[in-house]
Tab-separated table of C-alpha atoms in Angstrom:
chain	number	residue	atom	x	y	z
A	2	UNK	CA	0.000	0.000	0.000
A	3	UNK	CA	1.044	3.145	-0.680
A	4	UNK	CA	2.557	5.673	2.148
A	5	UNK	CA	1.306	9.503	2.038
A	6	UNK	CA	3.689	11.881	3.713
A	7	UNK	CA	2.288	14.531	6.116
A	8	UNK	CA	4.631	17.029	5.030
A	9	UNK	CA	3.423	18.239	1.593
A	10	UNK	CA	5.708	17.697	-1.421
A	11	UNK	CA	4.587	20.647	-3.620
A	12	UNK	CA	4.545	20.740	-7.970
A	13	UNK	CA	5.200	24.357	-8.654
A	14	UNK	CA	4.017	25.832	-5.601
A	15	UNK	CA	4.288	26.573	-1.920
A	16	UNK	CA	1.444	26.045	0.336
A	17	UNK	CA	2.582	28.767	2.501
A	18	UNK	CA	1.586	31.667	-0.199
A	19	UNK	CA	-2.054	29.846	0.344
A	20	UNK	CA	-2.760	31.018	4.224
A	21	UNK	CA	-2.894	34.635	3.175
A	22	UNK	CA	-4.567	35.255	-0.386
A	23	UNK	CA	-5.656	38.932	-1.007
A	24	UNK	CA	-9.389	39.580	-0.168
A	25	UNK	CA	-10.139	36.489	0.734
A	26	UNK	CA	-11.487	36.151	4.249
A	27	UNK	CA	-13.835	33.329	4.631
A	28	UNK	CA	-12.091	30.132	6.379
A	29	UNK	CA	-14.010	28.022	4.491
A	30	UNK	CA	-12.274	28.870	0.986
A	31	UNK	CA	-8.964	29.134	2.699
A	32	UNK	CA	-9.416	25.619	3.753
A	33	UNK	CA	-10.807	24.705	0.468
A	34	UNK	CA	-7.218	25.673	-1.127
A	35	UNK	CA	-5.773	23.503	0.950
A	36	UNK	CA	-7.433	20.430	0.398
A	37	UNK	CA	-9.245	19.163	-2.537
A	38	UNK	CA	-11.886	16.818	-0.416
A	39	UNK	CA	-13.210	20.350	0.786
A	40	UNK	CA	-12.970	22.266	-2.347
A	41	UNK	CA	-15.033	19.590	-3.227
A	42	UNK	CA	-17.551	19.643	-1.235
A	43	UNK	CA	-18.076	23.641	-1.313
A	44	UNK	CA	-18.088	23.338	-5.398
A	45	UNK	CA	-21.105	20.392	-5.172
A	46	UNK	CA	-21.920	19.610	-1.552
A	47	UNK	CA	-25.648	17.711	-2.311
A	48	UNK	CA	-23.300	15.494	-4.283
A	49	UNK	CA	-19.372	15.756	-2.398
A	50	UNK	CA	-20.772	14.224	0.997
A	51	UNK	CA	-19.189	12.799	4.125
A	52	UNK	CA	-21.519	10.314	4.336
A	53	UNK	CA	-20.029	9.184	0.796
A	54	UNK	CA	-16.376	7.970	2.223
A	55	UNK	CA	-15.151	6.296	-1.196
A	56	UNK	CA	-15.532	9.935	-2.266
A	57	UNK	CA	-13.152	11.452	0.544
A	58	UNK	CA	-10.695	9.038	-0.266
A	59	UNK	CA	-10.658	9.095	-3.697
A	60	UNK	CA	-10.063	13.295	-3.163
A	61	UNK	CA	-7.534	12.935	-0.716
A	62	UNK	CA	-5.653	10.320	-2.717
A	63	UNK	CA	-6.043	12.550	-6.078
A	64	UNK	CA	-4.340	15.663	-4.016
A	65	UNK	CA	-1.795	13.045	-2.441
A	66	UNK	CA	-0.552	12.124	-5.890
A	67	UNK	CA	-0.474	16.145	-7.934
A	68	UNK	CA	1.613	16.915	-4.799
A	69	UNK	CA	3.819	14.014	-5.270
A	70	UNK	CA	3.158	12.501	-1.467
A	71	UNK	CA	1.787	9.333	-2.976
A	72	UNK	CA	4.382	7.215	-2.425
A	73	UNK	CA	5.376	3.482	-4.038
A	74	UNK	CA	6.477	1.517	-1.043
A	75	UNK	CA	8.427	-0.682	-4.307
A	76	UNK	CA	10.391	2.393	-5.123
A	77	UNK	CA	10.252	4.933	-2.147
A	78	UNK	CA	9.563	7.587	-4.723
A	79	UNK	CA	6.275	9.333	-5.552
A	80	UNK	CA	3.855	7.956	-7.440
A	81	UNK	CA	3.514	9.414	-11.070
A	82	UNK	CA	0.846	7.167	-12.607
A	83	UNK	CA	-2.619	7.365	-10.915
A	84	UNK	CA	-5.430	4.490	-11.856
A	85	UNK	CA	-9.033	4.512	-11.561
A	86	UNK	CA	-11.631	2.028	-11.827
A	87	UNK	CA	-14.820	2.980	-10.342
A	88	UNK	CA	-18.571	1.918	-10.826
A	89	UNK	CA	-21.029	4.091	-13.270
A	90	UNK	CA	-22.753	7.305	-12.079
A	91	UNK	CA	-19.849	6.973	-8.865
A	92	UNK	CA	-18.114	10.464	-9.468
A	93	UNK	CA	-14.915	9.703	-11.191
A	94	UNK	CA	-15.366	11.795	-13.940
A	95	UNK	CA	-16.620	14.271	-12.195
A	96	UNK	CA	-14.123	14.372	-9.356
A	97	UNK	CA	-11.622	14.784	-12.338
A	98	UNK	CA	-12.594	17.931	-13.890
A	99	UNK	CA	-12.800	19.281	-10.275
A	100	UNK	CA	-9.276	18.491	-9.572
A	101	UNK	CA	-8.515	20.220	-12.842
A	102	UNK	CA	-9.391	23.899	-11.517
A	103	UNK	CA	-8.505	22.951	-8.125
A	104	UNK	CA	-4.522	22.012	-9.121
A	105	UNK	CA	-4.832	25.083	-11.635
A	106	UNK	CA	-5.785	27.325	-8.953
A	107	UNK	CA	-3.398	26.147	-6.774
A	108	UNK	CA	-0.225	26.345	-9.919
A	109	UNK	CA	-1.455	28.484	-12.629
A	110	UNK	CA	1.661	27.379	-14.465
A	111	UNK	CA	0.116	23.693	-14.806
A	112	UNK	CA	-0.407	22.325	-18.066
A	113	UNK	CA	-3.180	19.886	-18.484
A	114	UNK	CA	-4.196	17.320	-21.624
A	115	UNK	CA	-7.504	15.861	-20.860
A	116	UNK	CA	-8.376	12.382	-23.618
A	117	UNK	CA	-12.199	11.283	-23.379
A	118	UNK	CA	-13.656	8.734	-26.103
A	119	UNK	CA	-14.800	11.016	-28.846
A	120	UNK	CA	-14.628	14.967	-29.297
A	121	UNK	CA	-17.989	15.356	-27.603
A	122	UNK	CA	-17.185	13.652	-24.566
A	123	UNK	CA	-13.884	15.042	-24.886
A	124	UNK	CA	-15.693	18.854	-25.388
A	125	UNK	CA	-18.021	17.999	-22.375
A	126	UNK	CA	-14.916	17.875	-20.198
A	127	UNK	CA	-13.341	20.880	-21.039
A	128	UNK	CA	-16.304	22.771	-20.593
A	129	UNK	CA	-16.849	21.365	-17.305
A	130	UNK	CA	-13.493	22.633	-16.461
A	131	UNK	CA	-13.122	25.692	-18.315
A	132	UNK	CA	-16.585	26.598	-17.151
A	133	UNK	CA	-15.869	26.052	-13.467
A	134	UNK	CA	-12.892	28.876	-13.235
A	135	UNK	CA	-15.251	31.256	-15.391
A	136	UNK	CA	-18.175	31.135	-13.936
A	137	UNK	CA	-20.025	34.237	-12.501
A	138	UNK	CA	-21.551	34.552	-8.809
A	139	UNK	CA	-25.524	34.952	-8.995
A	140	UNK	CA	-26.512	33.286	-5.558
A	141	UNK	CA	-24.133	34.214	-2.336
A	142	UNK	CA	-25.201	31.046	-1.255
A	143	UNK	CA	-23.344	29.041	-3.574
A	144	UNK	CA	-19.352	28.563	-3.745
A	145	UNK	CA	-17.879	29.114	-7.030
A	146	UNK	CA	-14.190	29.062	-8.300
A	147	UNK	CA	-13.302	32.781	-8.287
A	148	UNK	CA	-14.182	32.659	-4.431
A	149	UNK	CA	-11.832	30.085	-3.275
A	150	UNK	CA	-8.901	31.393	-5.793
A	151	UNK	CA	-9.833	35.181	-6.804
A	152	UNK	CA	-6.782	35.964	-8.793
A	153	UNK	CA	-6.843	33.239	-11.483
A	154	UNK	CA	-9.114	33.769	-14.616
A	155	UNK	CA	-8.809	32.408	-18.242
A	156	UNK	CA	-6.417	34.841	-20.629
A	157	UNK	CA	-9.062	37.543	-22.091
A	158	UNK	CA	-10.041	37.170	-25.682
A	159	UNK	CA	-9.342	33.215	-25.661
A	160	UNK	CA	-13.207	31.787	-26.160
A	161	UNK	CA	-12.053	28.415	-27.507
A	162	UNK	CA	-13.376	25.496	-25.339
A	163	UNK	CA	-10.612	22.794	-25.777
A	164	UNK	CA	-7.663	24.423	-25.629
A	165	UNK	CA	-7.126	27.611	-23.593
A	166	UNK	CA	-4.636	29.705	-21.174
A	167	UNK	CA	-4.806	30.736	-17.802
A	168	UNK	CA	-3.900	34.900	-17.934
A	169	UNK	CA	-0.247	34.991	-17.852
A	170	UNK	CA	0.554	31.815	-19.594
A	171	UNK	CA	1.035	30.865	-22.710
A	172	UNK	CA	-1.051	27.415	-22.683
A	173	UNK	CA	-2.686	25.863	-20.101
A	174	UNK	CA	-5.550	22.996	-21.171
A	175	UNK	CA	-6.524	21.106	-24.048
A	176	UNK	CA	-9.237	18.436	-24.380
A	177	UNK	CA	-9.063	16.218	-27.418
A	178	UNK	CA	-10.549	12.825	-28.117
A	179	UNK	CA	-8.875	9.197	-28.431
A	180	UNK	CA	-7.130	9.002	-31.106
A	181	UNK	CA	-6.614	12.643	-32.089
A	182	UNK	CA	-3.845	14.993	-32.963
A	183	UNK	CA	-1.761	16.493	-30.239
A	184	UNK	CA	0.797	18.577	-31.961
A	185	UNK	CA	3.350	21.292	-30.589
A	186	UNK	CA	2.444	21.068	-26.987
A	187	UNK	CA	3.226	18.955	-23.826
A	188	UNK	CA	1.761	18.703	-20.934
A	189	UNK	CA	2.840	18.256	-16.845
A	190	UNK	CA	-0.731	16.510	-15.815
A	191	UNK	CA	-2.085	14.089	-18.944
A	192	UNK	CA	-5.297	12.527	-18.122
A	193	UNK	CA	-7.130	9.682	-20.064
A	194	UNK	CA	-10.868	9.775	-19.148
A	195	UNK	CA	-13.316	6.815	-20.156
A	196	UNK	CA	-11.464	5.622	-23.962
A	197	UNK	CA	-13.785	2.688	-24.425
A	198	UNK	CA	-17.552	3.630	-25.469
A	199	UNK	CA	-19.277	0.384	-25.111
A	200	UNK	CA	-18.639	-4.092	-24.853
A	201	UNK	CA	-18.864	-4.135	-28.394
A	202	UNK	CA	-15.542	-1.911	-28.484
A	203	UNK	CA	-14.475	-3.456	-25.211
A	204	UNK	CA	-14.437	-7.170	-27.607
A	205	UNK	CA	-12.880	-5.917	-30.641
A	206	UNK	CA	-9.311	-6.479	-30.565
A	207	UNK	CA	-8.119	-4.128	-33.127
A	208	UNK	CA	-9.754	-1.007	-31.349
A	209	UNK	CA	-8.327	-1.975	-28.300
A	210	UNK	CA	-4.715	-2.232	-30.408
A	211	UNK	CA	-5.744	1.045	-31.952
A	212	UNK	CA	-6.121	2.702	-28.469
A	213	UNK	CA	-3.044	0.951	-26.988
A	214	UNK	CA	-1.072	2.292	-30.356
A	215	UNK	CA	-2.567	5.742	-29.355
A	216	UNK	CA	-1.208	5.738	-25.941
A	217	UNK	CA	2.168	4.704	-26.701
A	218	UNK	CA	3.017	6.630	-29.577
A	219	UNK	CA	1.114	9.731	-28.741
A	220	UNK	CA	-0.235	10.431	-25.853
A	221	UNK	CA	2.956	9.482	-24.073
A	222	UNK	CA	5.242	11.965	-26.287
A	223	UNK	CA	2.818	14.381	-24.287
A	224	UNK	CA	3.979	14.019	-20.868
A	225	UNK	CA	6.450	16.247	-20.108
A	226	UNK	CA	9.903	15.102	-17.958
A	227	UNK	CA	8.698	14.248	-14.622
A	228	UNK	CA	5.002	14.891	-15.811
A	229	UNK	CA	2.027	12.366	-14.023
A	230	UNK	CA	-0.751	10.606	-15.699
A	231	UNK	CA	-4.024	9.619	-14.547
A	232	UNK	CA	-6.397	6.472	-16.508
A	233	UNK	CA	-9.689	6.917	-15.316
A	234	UNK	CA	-11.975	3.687	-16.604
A	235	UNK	CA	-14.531	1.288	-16.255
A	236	UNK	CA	-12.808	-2.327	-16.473
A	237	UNK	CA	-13.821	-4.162	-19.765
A	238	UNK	CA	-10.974	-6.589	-20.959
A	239	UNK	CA	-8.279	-8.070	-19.876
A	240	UNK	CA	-6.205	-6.318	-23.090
A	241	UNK	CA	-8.306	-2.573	-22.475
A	242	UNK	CA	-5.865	0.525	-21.744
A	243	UNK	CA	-6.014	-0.581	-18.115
A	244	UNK	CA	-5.539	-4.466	-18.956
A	245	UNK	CA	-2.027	-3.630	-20.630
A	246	UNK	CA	-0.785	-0.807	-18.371
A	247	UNK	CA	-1.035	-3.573	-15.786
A	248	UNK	CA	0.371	-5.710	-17.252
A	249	UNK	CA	3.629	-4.232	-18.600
A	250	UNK	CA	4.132	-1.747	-15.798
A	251	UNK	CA	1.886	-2.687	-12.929
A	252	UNK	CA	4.271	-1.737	-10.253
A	253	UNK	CA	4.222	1.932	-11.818
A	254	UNK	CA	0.856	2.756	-11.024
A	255	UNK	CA	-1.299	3.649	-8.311
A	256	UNK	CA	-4.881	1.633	-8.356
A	257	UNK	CA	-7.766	3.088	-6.558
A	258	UNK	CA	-10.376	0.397	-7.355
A	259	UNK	CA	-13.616	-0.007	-6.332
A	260	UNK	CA	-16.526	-2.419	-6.596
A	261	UNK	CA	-20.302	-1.495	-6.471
A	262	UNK	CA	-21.004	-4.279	-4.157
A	263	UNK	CA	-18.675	-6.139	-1.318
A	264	UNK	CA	-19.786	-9.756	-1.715
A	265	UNK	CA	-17.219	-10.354	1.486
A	266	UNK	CA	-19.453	-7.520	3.397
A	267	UNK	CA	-22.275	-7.906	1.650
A	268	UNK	CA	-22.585	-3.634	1.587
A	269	UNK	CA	-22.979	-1.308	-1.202
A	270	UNK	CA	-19.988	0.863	-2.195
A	271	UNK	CA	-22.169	3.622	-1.762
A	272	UNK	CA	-26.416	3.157	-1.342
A	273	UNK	CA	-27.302	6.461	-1.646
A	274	UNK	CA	-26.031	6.383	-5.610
A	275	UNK	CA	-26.819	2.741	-6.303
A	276	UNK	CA	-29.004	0.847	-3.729
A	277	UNK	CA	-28.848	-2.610	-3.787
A	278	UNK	CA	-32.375	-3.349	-4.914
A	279	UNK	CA	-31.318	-1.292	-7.888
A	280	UNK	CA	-28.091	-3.407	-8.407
A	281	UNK	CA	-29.937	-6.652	-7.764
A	282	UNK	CA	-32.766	-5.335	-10.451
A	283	UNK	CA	-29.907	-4.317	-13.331
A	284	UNK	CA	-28.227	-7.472	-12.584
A	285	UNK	CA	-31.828	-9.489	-13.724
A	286	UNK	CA	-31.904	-7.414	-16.840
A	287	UNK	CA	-27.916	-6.998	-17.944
A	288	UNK	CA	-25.380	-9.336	-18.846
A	289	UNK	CA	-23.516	-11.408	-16.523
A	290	UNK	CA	-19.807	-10.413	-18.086
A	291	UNK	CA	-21.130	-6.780	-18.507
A	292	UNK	CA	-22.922	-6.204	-15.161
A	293	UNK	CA	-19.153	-7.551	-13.514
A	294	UNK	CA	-17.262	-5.723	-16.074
A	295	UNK	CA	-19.522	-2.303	-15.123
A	296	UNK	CA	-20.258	-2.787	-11.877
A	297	UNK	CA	-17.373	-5.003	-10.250
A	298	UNK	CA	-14.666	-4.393	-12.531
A	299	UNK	CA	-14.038	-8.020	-13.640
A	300	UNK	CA	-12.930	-7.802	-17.321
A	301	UNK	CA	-15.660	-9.781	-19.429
A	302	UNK	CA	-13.183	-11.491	-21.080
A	303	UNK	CA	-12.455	-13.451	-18.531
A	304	UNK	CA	-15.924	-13.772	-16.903
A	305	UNK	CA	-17.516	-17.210	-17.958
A	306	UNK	CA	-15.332	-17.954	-20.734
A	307	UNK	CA	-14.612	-21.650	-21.863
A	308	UNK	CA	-11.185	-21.730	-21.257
A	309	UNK	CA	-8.522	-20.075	-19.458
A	310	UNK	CA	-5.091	-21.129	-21.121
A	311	UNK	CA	-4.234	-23.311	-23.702
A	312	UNK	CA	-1.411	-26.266	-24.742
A	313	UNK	CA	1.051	-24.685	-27.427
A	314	UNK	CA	3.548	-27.239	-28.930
A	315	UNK	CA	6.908	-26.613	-30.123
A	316	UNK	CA	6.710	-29.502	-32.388
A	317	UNK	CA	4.014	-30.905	-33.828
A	318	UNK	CA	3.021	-34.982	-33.692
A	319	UNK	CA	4.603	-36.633	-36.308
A	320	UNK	CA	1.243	-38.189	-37.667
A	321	UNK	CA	-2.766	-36.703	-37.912
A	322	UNK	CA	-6.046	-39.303	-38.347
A	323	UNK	CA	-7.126	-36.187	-40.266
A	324	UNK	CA	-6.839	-32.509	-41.171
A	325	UNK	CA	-10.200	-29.866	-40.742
A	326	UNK	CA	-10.896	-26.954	-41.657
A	327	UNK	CA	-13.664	-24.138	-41.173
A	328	UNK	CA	-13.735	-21.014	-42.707
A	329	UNK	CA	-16.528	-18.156	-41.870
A	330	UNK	CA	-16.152	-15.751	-45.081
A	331	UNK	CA	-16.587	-11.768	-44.787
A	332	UNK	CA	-19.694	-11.587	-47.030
A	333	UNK	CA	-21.237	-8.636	-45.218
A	334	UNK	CA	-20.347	-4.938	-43.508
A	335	UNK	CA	-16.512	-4.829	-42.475
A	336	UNK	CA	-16.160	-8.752	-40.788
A	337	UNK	CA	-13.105	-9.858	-41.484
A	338	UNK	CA	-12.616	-13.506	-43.131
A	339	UNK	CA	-11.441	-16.173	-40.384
A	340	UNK	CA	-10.126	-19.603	-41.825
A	341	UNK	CA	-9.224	-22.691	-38.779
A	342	UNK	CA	-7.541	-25.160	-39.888
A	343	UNK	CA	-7.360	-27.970	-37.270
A	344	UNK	CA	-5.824	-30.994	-36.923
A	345	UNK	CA	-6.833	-34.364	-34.680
C-alpha cells in the first residue's frame, strides 16, 4: 500500500503563499485551497458528501498524488501514474474535472491534456473545467471558483473550449478525443478519461490495439519530464488501456479500485447512488460479463469464458487421423474472413 507523507511535497508551488490570499477572508475557501476533499464539497456539496467515504478518499488520494506525497512503497519515490476504476454514475469523472481547476488554482503554471472517447465527450470535459474557473456569482449562497482562488481567470479574448490559457501563460488545457492529434504542446498533468464507449468496443481487438497504439506513440510523447498521468476507466478486458498498463508496468501505477457491491461484506460501495435493490434489479436485466465488467470491474473477457489457457507445442506430432478446416467468409459490412484449420 502506498505511504502519504504529512509534510506536503509541492509541484510548482508553496502552500505557505495559500494562508494569506488577497481579499479572501472566509475560512471556508482558505481551507478549500488547501485540500481538494473540501474544495469539493463547497463546489457540489448535495453530491461531495461525508456520508459518501469512497468519495473522501478518492479526493484525498487525487491531491496526495499532484503533490507528489503518494508514495510506491516498491520504489520509495512518488507515485507518477494514478489508476481509476470505479462503478457508473460513482463520481470519477466528475471528481476529475474538479481536480482540474482545483490544481490550476493552486499552480497556474500547470499544463493539463484531458483524452475522453470522442470529441464530444472530450468537449463535455473541457467545458466542465473551463466553465468552473469562469463562472459568474448569482446566488451568495453558492461557492464558485473565483471565491476560493480570486486571482486566477482564463487569458481575455481566448473563447475556444478545448484548448485555452490561464492569464499569464502561454497554454494551459486542451481536451481532445482518443485518437486525435496532439501537436506542438506537452503537458505536466495528462489525463485519459473513459477511452472505451461500449462491450462491443471493449471485444474488438483491433480497437483496443488502436487505443493501446494511441497511448504509446502519442499520448505518451505528451507528458512532459517528470510529468504524471491519470487512466480513469470502467474495467472491460483483460487487453483494455487498463488491462495492458497492468500488465507491462503494474508496479508503476497507483490503483484506486472499487466495486459497487462487497460480496465479502455484503454492503454497497455507496447506497445512496446505487441501492442494492437497484443493483440486484440491473443485474436481472444486464449481462452477466457486462454487469461484472460495469459494476465489479471483472474484465468480461475473462468472466464465464470456456477456457482459461491453452497447450502450445513446439513440435508438432509426427502423424494426424485427419486434417479440418472451417472457414466463416466476410460476405457482409466490415467482418473480417477467419479460416481454422485444425488438426486431430
Amino acid at each position: 500500500m502506498a505511504t502519504i507523507p504529512t509534510t506536503p511535497k509541492t509541484s510548482g508551488f508553496e502552500l505557505g503563499s495559500l494562508l494569506a490570499p488577497d481579499g479572501i477572508q472566509d475560512a471556508r475557501y482558505l481551507k478549500a485551497r488547501d485540500s481538494f476533499w473540501e474544495y469539493c464539497k463547497l463546489i457540489n456539496p448535495k453530491f461531495f458528501r461525508d456520508d459518501r467515504p469512497f468519495l473522501r478518499e478518492l479526493a484525498n488520494d487525487l491531491q496526495a498524488f499532484v503533490e507528489l506525497r503518494l508514495i510506491n512503497p516498491a520504489t520509495k519515490l512518488p507515485y507518477h501514474k494514478f489508476m481509476m476504476n470505479l462503478p457508473p454514475r460513482h463520481g470519477k469523472s466528475y471528481s476529475l474535472t474538479n481536480l482540474c481547476p482545483w490544481d490550476f488554482g493552486r499552480n497556474p503554471q500547470e499544463q493539463i491534456i484531458s483524452v475522453s472517447y470522442n470529441e464530444i465527450l472530450s468537449g463535455r470535459f473541457a467545458r466542465n473545467v473551463r466553465d468552473s474557473i469562469d463562472a459568474t456569482k448569482v446566488d451568495e449562497k453558492i461557492t464558485i471558483f473565483h471565491d476560493i482562488f480570486p486571482t486566477v481567470q482564463i487569458k481575455f479574448g481566448d473563447a475556444a473550449t478545448q484548448m485555452w490559457a490561464l492569464a499569464g501563460s502561454y497554454f494551459s488545457y486542451l481536451a481532445t478525443g482518443f485518437g486525435g492529434t496532439i501537436t506542438g504542446i506537452g503537458c505536466s498533468l495528462g489525463i485519459i478519461d473513459d477511452p472505451i464507449k461500449s462491450a462491443k468496443e471493449a471485444y474488438n481487438e483491433r480497437v483496443l490495439d488502436e487505443q493501446w497504439a494511441w497511448y504509446c506513440d502519442t499520448f505518451l510523447s505528451r507528458i512532459e519530464e517528470g510529468g504524471l498521468q491519470i487512466v480513469n476507466m470502467t474495467r472491460w478486458n483483460t487487453k483494455d488501456l487498463c488491462g495492458r498498463l497492468l500488465e507491462t508496468e503494474g508496479d508503476d501505477w497507483y490503483v484506486f479500485k472499487r466495486q459497487a457491491y462487497n460480496e465479502e461484506t455484503k454492503q454497497m460501495l455507496c447506497p445512496s447512488l446505487l441501492s442494492y435493490e437497484t443493483y440486484q434489479d440491473k443485474a436481472r436485466k444486464t449481462s452477466a460479463p457486462i454487469m461484472n465488467a460495469n459494476y465489479q470491474q471483472q474484465p468480461v473477457d475473462i468472466e464465464g469464458r470456456l477456457y482459461t489457457t491453452f497447450e502450445t507445442y513446439d513440435h508438432l506430432p509426427d502423424h494426424f487421423d485427419r486434417i479440418i478446416s472451417y472457414t466463416d467468409t466476410a460476405d457482409e459490412g466490415k467482418d473480417y474472413l477467419c479460416s481454422i484449420v485444425a488438426g486431430e
